[in-house]
PDB file of C-alpha atoms in Angstrom:
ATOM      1  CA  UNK A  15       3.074   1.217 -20.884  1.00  0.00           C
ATOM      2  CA  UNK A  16       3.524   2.411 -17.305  1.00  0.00           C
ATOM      3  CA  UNK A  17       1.026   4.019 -15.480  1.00  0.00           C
ATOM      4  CA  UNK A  18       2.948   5.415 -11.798  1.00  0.00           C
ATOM      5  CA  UNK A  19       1.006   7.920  -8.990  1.00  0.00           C
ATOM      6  CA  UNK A  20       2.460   9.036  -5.309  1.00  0.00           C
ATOM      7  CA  UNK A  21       1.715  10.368  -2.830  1.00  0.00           C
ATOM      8  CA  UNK A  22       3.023  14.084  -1.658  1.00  0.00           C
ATOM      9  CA  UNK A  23       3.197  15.413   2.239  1.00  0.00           C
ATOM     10  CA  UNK A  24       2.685  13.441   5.639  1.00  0.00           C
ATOM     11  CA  UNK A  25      -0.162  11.064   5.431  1.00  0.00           C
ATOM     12  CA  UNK A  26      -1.321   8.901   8.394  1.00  0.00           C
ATOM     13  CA  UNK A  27      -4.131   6.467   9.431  1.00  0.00           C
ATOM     14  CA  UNK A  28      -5.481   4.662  12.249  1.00  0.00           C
ATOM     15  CA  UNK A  29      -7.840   3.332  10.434  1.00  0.00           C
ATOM     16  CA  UNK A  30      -8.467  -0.834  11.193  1.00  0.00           C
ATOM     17  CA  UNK A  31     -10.559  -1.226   7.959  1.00  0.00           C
ATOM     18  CA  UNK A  32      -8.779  -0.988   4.286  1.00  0.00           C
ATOM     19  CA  UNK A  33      -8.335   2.917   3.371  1.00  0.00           C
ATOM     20  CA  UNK A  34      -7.093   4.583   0.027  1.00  0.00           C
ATOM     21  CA  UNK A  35      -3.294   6.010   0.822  1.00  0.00           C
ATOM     22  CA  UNK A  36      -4.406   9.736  -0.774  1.00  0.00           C
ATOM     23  CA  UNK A  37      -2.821  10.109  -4.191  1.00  0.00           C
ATOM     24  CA  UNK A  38      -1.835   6.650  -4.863  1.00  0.00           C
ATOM     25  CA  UNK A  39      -4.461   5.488  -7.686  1.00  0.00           C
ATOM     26  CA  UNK A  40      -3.993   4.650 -11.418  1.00  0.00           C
ATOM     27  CA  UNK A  41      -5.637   2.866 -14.133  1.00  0.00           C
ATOM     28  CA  UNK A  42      -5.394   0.194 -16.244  1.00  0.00           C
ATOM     29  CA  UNK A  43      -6.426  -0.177 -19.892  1.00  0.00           C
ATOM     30  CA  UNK A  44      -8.885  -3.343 -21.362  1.00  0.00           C
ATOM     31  CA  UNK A  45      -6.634  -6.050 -22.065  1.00  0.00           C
ATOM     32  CA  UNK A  46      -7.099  -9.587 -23.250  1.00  0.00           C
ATOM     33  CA  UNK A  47      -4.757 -12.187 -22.605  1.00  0.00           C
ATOM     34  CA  UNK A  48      -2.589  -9.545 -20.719  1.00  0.00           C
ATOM     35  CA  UNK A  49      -1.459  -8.965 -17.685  1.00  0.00           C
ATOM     36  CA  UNK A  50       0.048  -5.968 -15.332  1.00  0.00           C
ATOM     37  CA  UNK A  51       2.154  -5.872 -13.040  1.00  0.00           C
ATOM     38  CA  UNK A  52       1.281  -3.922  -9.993  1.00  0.00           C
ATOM     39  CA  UNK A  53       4.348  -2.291  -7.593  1.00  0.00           C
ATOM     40  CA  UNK A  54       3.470  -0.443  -4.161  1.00  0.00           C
ATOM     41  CA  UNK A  55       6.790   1.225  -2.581  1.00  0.00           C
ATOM     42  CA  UNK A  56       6.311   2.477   0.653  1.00  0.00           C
ATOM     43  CA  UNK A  57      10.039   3.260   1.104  1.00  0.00           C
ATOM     44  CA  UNK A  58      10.160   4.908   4.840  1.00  0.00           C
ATOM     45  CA  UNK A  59       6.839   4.354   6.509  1.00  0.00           C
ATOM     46  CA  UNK A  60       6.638   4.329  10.597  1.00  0.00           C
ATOM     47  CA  UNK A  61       4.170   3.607  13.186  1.00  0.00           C
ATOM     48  CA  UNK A  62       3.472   4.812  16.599  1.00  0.00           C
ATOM     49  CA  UNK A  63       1.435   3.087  19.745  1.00  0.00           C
ATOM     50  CA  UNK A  64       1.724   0.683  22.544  1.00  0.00           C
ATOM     51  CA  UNK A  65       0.914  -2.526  21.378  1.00  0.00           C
ATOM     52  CA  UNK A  66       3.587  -3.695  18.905  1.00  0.00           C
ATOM     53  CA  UNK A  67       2.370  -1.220  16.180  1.00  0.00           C
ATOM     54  CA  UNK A  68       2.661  -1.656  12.560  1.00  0.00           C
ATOM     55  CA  UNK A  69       0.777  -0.907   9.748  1.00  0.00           C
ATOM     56  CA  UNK A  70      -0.617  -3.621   6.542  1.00  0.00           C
ATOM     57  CA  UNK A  71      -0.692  -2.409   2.703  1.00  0.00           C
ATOM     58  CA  UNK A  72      -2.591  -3.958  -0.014  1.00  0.00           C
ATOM     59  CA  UNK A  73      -3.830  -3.335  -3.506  1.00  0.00           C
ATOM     60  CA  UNK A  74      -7.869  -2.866  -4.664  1.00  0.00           C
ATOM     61  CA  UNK A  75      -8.559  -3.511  -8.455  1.00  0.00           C
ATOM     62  CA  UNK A  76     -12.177  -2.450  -9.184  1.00  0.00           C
ATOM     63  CA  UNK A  77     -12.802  -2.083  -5.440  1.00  0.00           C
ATOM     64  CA  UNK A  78     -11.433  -6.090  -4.712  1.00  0.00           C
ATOM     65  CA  UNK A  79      -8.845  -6.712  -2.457  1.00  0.00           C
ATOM     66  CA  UNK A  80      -5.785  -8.555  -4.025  1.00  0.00           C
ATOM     67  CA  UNK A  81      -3.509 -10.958  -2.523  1.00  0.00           C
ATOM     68  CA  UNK A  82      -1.157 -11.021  -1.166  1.00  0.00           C
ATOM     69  CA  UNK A  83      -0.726  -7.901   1.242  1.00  0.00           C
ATOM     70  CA  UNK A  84       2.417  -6.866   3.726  1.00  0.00           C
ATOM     71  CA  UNK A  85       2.863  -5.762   7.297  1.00  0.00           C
ATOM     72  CA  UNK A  86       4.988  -4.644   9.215  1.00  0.00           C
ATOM     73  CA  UNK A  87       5.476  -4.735  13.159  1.00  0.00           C
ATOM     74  CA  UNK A  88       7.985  -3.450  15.246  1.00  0.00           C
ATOM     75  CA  UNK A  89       9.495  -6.336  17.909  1.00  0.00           C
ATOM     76  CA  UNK A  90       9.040  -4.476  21.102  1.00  0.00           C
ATOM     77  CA  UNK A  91       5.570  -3.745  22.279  1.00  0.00           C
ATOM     78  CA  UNK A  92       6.014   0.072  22.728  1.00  0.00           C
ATOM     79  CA  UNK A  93       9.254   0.518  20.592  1.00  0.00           C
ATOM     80  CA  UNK A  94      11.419   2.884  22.023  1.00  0.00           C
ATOM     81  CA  UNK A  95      11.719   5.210  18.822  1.00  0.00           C
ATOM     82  CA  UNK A  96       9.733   4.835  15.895  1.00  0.00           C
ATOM     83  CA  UNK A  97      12.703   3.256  12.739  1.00  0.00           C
ATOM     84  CA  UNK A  98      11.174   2.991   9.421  1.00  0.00           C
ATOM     85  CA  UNK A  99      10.170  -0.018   7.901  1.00  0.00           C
ATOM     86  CA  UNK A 100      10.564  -0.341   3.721  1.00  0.00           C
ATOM     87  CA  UNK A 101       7.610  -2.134   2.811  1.00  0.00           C
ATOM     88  CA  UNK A 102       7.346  -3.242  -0.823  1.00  0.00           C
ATOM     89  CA  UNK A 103       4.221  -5.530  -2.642  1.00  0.00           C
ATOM     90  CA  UNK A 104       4.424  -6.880  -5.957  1.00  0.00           C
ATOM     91  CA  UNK A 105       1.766  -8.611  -7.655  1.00  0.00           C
ATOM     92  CA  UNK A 106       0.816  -9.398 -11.343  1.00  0.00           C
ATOM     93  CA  UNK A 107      -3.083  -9.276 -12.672  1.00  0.00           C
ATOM     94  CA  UNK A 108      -4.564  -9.873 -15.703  1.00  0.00           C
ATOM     95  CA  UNK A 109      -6.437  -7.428 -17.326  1.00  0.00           C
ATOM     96  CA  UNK A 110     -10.132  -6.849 -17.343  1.00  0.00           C
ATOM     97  CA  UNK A 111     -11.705  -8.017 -20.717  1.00  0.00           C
ATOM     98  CA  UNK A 112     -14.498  -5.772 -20.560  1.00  0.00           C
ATOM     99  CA  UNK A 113     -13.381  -2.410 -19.591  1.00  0.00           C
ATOM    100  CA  UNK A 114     -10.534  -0.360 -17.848  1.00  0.00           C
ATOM    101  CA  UNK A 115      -9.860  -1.041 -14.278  1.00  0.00           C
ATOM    102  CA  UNK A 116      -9.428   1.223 -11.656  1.00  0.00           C
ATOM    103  CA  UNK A 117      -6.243   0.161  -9.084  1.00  0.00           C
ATOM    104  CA  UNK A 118      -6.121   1.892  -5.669  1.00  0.00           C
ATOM    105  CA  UNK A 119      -3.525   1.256  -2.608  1.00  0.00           C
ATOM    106  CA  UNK A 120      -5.067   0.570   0.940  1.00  0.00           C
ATOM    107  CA  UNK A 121      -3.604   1.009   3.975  1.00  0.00           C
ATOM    108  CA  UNK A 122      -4.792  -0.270   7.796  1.00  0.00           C
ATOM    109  CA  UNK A 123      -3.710   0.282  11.304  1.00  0.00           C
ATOM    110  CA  UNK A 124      -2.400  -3.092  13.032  1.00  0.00           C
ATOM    111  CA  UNK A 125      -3.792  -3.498  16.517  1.00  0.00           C
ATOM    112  CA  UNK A 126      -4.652   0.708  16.506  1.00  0.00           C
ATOM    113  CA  UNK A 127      -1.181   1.625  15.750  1.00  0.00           C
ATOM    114  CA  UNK A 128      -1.149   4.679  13.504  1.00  0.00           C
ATOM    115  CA  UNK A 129       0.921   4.343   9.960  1.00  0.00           C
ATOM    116  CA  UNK A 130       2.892   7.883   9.409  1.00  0.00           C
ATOM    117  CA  UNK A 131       4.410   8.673   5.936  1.00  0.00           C
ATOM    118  CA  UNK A 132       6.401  11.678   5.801  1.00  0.00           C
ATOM    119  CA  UNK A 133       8.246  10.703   2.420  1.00  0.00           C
ATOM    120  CA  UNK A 134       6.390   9.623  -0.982  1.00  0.00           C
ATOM    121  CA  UNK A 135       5.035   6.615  -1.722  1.00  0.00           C
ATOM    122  CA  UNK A 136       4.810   5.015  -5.397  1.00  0.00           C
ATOM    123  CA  UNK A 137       2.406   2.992  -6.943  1.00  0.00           C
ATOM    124  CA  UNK A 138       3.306   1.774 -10.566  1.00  0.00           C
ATOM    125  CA  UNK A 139       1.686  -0.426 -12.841  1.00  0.00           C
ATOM    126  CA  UNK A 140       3.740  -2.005 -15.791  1.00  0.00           C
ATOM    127  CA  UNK A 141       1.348  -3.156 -18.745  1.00  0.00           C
ATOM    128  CA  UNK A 142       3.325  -4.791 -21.545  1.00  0.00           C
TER     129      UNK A 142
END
């Protein structure tokens, strides 16, 4: 089974706490002894500020943070133009025994950069 979601339009966030990327939620069924594996693509992602900007993406199941999560930063500390930055997290989970689970990606601003995305993102979950 795969579930998939992304997003549509430019999105960005300056956000320094963990924030749903709009559109980019699925769901998993009850499983025992199974496991999913979870894919965020964020294929062309930039930031912009003045302190070597960047942006961190991670994956909630049920509201929990999963490890691990990925960053990117640019090298300079006010990069003179604003080159994308694929960004790609993989991670397996096993599934809940006692219900469905709900699986959201989470975005956050590194040192109050903001994270633009002018292309879609993907989230896909593979449940064999």
């Amino acid at each position: 089974m795969i579930n998939y979601a992304h997003t549509s339009g430019n999105l960005s966030t300056n956000s320094s706490s963990w924030t749903p990327i709009p559109g980019l939620a699925v769901k998993l069924p009850e499983g025992v002894g199974t496991n999913a594996l979870l894919i965020l693509n964020v294929p062309n992602p930039y930031a912009t500020g003045n302190n070597y900007p960047g942006g961190s993406f991670g994956i909630q199941v049920n509201g929990q943070l999963q490890a691990p999560t990925a960053t990117f930063t640019y090298n300079e500390q006010v990069p003179p133009s604003t080159g994308r930055i694929p960004t790609t997290l993989c991670m397996v989970v096993p599934l809940s025994e006692t219900g469905p689970s709900t699986v959201v990606a989470v975005w956050q601003s590194v040192r109050n950069s903001t994270i633009n995305l002018d292309s879609p993102a993907t989230l896909t979950a593979l449940v064999d």
